Each structure stands twice: as structure tokens, then as C-alpha cells.
PDB file of C-alpha atoms in Angstrom:
ATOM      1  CA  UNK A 178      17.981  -6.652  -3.112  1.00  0.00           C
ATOM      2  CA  UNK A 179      15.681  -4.533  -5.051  1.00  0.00           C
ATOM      3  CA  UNK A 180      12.079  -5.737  -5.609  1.00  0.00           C
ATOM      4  CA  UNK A 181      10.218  -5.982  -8.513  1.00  0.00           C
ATOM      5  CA  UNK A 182       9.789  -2.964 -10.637  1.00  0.00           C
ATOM      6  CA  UNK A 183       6.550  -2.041 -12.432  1.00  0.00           C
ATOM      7  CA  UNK A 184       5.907   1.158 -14.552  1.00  0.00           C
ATOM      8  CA  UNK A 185       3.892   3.078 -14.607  1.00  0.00           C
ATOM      9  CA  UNK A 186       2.247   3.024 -11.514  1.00  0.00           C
ATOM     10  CA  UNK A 187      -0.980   4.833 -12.716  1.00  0.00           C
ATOM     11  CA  UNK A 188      -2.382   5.014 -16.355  1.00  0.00           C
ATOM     12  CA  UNK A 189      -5.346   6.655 -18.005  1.00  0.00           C
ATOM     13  CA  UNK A 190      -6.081   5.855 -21.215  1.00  0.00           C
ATOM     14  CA  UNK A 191      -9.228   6.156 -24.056  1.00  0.00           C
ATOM     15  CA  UNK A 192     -10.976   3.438 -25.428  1.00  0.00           C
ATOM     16  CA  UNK A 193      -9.404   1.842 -28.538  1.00  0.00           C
ATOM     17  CA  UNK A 194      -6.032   3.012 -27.792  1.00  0.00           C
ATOM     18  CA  UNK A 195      -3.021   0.476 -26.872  1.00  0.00           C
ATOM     19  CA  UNK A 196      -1.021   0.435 -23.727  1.00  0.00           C
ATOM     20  CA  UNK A 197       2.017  -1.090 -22.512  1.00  0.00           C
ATOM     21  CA  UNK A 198       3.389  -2.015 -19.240  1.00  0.00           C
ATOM     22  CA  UNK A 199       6.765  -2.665 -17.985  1.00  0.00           C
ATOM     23  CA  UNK A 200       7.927  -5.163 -15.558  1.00  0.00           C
ATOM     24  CA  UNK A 201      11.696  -5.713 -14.359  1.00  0.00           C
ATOM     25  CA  UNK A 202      11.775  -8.683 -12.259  1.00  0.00           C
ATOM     26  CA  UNK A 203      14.215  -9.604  -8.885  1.00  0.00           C
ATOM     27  CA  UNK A 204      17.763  -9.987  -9.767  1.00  0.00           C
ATOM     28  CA  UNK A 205      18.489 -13.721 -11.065  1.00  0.00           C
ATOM     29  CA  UNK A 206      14.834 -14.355 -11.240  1.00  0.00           C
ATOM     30  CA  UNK A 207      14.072 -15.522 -15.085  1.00  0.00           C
ATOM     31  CA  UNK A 208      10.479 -16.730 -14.991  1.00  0.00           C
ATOM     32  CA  UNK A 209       7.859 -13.487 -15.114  1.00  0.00           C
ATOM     33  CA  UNK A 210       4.056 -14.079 -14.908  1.00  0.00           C
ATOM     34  CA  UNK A 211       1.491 -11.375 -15.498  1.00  0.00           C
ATOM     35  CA  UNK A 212      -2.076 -11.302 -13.238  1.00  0.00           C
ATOM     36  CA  UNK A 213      -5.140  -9.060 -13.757  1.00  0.00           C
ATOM     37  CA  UNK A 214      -7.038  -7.752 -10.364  1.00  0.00           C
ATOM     38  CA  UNK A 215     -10.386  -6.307 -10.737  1.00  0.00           C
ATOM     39  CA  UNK A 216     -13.338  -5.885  -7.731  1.00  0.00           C
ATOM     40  CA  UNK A 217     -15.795  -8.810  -9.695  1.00  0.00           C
ATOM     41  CA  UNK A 218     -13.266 -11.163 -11.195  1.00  0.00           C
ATOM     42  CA  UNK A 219     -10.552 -11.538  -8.580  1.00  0.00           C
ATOM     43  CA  UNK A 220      -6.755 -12.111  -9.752  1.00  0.00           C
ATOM     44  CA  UNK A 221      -6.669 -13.693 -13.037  1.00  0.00           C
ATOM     45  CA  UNK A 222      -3.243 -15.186 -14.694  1.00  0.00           C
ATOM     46  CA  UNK A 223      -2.696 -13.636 -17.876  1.00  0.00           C
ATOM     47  CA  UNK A 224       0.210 -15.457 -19.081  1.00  0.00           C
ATOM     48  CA  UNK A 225       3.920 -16.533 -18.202  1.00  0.00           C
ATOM     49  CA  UNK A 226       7.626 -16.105 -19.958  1.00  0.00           C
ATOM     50  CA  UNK A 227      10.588 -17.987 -19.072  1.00  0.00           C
ATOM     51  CA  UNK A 228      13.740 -17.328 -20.950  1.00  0.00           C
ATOM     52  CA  UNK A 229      11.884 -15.438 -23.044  1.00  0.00           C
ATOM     53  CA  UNK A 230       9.228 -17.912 -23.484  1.00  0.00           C
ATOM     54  CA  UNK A 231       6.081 -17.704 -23.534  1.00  0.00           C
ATOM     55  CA  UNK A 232       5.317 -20.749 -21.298  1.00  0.00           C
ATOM     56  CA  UNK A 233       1.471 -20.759 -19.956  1.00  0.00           C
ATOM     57  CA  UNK A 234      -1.233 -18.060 -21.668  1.00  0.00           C
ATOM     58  CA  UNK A 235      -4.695 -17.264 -19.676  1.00  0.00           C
ATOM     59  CA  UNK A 236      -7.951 -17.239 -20.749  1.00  0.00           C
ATOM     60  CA  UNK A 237      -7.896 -13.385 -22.239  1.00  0.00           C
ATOM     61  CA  UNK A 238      -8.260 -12.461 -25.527  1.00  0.00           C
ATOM     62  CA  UNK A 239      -5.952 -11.907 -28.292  1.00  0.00           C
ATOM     63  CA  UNK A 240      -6.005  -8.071 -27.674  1.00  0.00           C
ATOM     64  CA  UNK A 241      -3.447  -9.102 -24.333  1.00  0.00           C
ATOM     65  CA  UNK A 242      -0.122  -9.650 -25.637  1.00  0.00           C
ATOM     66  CA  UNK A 243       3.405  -9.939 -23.774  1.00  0.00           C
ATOM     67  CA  UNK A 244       7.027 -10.516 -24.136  1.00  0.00           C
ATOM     68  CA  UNK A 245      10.345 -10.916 -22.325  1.00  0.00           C
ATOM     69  CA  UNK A 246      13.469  -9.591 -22.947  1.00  0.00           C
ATOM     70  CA  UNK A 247      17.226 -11.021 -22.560  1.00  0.00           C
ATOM     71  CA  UNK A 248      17.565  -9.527 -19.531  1.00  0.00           C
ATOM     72  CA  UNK A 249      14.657 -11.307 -18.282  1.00  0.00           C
ATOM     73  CA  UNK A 250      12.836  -7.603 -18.086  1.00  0.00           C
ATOM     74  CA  UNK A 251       9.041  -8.152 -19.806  1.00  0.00           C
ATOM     75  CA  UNK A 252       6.578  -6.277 -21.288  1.00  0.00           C
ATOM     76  CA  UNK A 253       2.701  -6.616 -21.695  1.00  0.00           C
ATOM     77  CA  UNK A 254       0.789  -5.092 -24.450  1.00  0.00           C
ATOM     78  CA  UNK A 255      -3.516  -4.287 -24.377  1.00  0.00           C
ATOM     79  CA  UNK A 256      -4.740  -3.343 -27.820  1.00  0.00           C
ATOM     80  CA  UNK A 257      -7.773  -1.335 -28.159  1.00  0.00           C
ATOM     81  CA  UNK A 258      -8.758  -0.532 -25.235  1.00  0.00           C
ATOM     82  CA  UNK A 259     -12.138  -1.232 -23.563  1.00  0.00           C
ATOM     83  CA  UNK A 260     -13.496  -0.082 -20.464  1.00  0.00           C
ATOM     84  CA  UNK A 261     -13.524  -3.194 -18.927  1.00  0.00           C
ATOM     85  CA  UNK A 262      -9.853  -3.531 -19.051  1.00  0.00           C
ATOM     86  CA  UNK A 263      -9.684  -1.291 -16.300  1.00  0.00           C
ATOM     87  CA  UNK A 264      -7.880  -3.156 -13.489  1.00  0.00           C
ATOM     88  CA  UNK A 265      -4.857  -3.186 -11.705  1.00  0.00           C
ATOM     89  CA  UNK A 266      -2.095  -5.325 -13.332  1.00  0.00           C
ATOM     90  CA  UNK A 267       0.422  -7.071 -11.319  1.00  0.00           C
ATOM     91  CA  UNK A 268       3.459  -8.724 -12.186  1.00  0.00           C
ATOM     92  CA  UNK A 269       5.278 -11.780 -10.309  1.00  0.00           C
ATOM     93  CA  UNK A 270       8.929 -13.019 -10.237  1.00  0.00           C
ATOM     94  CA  UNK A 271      10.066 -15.907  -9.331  1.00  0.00           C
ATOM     95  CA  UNK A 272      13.365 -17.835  -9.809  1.00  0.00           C
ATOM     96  CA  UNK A 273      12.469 -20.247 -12.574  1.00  0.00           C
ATOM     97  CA  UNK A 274       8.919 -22.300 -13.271  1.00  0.00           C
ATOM     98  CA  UNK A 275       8.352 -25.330 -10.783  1.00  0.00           C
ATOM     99  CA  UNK A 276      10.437 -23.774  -8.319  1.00  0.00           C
ATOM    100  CA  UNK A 277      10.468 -26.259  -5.066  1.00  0.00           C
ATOM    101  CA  UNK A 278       9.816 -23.216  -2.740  1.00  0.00           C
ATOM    102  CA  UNK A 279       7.008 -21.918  -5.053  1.00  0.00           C
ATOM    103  CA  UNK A 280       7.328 -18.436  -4.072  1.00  0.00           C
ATOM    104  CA  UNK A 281       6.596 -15.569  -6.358  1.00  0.00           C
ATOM    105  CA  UNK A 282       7.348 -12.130  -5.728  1.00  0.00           C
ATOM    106  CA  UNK A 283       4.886  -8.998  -6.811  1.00  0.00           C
ATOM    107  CA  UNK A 284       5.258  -5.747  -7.801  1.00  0.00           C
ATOM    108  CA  UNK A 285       3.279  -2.782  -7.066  1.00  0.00           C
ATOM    109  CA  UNK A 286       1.244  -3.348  -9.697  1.00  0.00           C
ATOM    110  CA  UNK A 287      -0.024  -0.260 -12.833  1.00  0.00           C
ATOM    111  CA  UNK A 288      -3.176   0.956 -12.017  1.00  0.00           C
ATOM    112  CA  UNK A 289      -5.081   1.262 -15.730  1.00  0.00           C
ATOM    113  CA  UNK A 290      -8.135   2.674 -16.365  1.00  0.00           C
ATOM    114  CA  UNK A 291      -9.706   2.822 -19.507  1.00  0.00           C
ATOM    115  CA  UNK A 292     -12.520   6.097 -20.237  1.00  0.00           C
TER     116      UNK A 292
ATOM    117  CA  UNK B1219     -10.144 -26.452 -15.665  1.00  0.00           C
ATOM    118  CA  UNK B1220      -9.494 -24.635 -11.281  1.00  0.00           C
ATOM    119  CA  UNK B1221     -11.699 -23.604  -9.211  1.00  0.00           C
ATOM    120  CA  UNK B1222     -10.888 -22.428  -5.364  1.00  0.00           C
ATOM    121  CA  UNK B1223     -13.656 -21.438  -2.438  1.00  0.00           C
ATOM    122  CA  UNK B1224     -12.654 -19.230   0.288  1.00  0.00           C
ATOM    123  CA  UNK B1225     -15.215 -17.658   2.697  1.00  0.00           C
ATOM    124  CA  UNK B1226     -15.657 -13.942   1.962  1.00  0.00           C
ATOM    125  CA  UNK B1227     -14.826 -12.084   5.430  1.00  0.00           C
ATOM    126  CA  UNK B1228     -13.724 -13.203   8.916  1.00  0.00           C
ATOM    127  CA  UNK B1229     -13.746 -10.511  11.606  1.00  0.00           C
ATOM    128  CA  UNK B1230     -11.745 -11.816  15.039  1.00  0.00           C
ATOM    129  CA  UNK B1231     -10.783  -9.708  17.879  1.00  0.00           C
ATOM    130  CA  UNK B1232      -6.526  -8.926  18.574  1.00  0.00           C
ATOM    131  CA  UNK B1233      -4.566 -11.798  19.866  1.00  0.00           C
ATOM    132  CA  UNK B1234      -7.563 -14.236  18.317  1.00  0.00           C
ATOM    133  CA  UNK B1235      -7.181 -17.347  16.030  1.00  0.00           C
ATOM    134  CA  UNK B1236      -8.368 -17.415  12.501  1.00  0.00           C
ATOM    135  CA  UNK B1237      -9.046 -20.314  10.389  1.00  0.00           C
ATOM    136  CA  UNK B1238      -8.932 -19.380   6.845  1.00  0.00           C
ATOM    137  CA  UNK B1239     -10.444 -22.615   4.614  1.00  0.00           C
ATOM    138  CA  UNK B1240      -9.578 -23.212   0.739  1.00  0.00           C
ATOM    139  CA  UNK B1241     -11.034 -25.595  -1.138  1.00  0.00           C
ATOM    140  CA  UNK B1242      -9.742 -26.335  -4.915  1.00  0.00           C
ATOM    141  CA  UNK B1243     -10.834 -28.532  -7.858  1.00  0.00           C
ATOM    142  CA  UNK B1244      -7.737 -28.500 -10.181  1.00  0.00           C
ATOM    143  CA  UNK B1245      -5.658 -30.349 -12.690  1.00  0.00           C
ATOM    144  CA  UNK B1246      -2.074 -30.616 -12.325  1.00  0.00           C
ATOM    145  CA  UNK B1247      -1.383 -30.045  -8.964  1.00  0.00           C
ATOM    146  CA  UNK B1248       1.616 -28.418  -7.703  1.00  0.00           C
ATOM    147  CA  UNK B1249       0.924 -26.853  -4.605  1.00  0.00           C
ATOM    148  CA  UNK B1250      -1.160 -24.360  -2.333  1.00  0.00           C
ATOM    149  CA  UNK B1251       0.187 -20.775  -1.592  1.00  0.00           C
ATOM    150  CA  UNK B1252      -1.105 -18.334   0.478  1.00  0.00           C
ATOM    151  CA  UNK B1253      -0.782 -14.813  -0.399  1.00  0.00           C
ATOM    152  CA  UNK B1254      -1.656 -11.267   1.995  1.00  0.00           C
ATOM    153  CA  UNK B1255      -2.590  -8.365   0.424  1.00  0.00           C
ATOM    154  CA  UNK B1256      -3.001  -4.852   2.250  1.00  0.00           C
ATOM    155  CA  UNK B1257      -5.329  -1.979   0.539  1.00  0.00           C
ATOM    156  CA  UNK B1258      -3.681  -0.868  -2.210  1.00  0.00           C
ATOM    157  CA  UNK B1259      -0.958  -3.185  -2.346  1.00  0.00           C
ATOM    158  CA  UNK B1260       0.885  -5.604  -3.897  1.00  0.00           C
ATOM    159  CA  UNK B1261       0.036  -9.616  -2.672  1.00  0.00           C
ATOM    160  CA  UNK B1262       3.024 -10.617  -0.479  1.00  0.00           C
ATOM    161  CA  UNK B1263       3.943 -14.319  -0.296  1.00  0.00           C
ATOM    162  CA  UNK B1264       2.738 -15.825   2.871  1.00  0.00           C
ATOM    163  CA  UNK B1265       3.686 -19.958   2.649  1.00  0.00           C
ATOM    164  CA  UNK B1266       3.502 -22.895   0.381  1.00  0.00           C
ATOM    165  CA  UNK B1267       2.421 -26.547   0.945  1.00  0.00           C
ATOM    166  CA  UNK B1268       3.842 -28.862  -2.289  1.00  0.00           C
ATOM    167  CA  UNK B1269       3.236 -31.887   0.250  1.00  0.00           C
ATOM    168  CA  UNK B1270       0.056 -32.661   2.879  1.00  0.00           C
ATOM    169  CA  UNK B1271       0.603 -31.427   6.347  1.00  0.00           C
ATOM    170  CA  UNK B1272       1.552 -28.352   8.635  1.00  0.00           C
ATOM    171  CA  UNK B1273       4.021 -25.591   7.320  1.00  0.00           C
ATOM    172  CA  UNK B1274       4.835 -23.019  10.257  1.00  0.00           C
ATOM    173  CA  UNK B1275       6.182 -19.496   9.430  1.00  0.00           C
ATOM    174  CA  UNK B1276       6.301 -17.844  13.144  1.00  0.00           C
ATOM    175  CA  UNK B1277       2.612 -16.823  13.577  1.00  0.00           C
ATOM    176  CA  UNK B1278       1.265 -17.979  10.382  1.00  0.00           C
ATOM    177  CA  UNK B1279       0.940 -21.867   9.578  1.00  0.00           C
ATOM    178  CA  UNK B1280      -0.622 -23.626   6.415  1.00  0.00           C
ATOM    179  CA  UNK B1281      -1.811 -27.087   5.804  1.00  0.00           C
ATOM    180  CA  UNK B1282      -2.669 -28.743   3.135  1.00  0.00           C
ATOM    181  CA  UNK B1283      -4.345 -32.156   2.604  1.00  0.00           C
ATOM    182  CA  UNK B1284      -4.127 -33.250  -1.090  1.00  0.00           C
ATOM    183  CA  UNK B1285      -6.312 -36.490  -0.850  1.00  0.00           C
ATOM    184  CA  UNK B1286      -9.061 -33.907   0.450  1.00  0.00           C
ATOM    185  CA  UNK B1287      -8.483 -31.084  -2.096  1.00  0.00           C
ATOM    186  CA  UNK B1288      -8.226 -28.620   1.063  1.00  0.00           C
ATOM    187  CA  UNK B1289      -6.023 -26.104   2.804  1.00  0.00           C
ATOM    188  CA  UNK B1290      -6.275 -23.872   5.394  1.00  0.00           C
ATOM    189  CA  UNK B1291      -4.200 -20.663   6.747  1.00  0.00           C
ATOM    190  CA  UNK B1292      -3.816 -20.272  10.389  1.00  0.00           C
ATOM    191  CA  UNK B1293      -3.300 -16.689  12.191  1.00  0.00           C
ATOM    192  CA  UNK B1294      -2.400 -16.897  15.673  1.00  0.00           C
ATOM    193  CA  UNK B1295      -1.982 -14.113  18.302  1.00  0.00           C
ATOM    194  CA  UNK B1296      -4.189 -11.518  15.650  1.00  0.00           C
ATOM    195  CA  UNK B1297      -2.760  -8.105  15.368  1.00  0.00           C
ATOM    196  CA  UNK B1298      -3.988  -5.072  13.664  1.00  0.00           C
ATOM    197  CA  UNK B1299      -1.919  -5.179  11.244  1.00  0.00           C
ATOM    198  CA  UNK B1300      -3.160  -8.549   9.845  1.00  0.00           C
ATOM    199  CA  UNK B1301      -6.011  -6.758   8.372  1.00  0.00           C
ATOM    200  CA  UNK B1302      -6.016  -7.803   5.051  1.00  0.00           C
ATOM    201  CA  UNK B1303      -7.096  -9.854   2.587  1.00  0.00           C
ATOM    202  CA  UNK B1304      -5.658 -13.372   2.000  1.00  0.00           C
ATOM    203  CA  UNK B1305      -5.843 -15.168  -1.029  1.00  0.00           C
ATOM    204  CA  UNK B1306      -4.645 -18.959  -1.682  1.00  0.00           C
ATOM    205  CA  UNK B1307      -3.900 -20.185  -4.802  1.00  0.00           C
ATOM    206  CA  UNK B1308      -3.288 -23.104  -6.807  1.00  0.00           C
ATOM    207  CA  UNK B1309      -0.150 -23.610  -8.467  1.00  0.00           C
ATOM    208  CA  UNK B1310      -0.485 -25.612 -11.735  1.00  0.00           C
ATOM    209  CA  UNK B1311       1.770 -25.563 -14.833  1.00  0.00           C
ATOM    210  CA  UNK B1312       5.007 -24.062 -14.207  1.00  0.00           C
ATOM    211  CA  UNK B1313       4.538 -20.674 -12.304  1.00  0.00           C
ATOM    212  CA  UNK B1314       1.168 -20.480 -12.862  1.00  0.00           C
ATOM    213  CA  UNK B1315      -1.039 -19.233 -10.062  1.00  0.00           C
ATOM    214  CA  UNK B1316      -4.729 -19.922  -9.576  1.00  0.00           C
ATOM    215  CA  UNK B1317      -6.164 -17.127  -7.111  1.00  0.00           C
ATOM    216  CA  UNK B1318      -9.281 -17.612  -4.832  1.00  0.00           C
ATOM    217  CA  UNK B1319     -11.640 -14.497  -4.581  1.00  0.00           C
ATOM    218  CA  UNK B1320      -9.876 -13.593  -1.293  1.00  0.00           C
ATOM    219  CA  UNK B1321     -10.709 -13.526   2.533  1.00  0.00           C
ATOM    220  CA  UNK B1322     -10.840 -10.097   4.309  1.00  0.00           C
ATOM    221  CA  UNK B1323      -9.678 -10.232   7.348  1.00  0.00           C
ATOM    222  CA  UNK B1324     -10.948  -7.251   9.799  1.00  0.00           C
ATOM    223  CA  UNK B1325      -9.174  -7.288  13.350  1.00  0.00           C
ATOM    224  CA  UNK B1326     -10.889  -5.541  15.901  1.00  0.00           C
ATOM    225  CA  UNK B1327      -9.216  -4.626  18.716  1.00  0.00           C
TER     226      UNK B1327
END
């Protein structure tokens, strides 16, 4: 079965302006969490929808924003850009939250960066 | 709020043993995962402990011990391709994953 589906894949942007990111999770799977990577803070867990739910939210600022669709497909929003947004963001599907086999599935990831 | 400790970097030698050790201080408890992530790609689910003791997936085992707040990822019979890094995590509130800063793993031959 496909995997999980992020686009873009690479994205450069200026400071100030607004992105968003698309993630279309596994088949079936209904629960979609969002992660930041960078080189000094690691993988951080921006938030989580379920049945188009916003279920668990990060530590990030107000300028991070998401949503999830019907179809279970979600979509993360950065307003005005800085440069320190620049990371890779990764998205993670997994069948539904507290799932006994705890296994989540990532995409590719979007590569932003922010001049 | 989490926190998880993971050394850094382990180098071993092909057809070694590594010990990767995670330590956590968390609320909520779900479970441990382990997660391997090759340069410049996505993490790839490795295992998950929910209960204390050994989980075996071929040559990669976990363990977990939740009265000790500990966990550690085995890799037996090392191959090159195990270079990576490996990251557990915490699993708290519904799906949500707590990530250590991640062990590289350099396999020499």
C-alpha cells in the first residue's frame, strides 16, 4: 500500500511570508501528527488531528497552525516566516491515537528553508 | 513535562553488538519506540515496548523497564547498512511522540 505522501518535498521561502504543507496519510489511517527536525533541537511534536481533531498541540507558537480534512488528508500552516523555521517537517500516520502496536509511519518529510 | 537521554555516537565494527541506552522522565506513559533514520530520510519504525521486558524483531530487540524509567535497543550481527541514527521516543497522550536527540550509529567494517 502506498506510504505516506508529503508535498512539497523542497521549499524556499522569504521571511514573513506563509507556507503550507500537505500531508496524505496511509490508507485507513485517521490519526496524523506533525514533527519539526532541525540539527540543535532534535524532532519536536508540533501537534496531532484525529478525525479532524485537533487532539495534542506542541510547544510552538501561534504562527504554526494545522488542520485535517474528511478524508483524513492534513495540512500545516507557518505564518510569517522566520529564519529559524528552517527545518525539515515530517509527518506521521498511524491508525488511530493509543494504538496497541504504537507504530507510526513517516513521510519523506518538506525540506523548508526560510532566507 | 519529557525528557529522554541517549548517548550521542556509538561506532562498532560489522557483525558487532550495540547497546543503545534511553533514559526518560515523563508523564503519562504509554510506551517506548525506537525509530532508524538514514541521511536524508524519513525515521522508519523500528519496535515498541507498552509493557517491561524483551521485544525481538529478527536482529533488532528492545527492552524496556518501566519501574526504572529505561530502555535500550539491541543490534546484533552489525551490518553496514545499520548506519544510522536511532532515536527512541516516548509515547504520551494519544499519538504523541517524544524524540531523544538521536544515536549515530557508524559501522566500520
Amino acid at each position: 500500500k502506498a506510504g505516506v505522501t508529503q508535498t512539497p518535498r523542497y521549499l524556499i521561502k522569504t521571511r514573513g511570508q506563509q507556507v503550507t504543507l500537505s500531508c496524505s496519510p496511509i490508507s485507513g489511517h485517521r490519526s496524523v501528527s506533525w514533527y519539526q527536525q532541525t540539527p540543535g533541537q532534535g524532532l519536536q511534536f508540533l501537534f496531532e488531528y484525529f478525525s479532524e481533531t485537533q487532539r495534542n498541540k506542541g510547544n510552538f507558537p501561534g504562527r504554526f497552525s494545522g488542520r485535517q480534512f474528511s478524508n483524513s488528508r492534513s495540512e500545516m500552516n507557518v505564518s510569517t516566516l522566520e529564519l529559524g523555521d528552517s527545518a525539515l517537517y515530517l509527518c506521521a500516520s498511524s491508525l488511530a491515537p493509543g494504538d496497541r502496536r504504537g507504530e507510526a509511519f513517516f513521510g519523506q518529510g518538506t525540506r523548508l528553508t526560510v532566507v | 513535562g519529557q525528557s529522554l537521554e541517549q548517548p550521542s555516537e556509538v561506532t562498532a565494527v560489522e557483525g558487532a553488538i550495540v547497546q543503545i541506552n534511553c533514559t526518560y522522565q515523563t508523564s503519562g506513559f504509554y510506551g517506548l519506540s525506537w525509530y532508524q533514520q538514514h541521511d536524508g530520510g524519513a525515521p522508519t519504525f523500528l519496535s515498541y515496548n507498552a509493557l517491561d521486558g524483551l521485544e525481538e524483531t529478527g536482529r533488532f530487540s528492545s527492552f524496556l523497564s518501566r519501574s526504572d524509567s529505561y530502555g535500550y535497543l539491541l543490534l546484533q550481527e552489525l551490518q553496514m547498512k545499520d548506519s544510522a541514527s536511532y532515536f527512541c521516543a516516548v509515547r504520551t497522550a494519544g499519538n504523541k511522540l517524544t524524540f531523544g536527540g538521536g544515536t549515530r550509529v557508524l559501522v566500520k567494517p
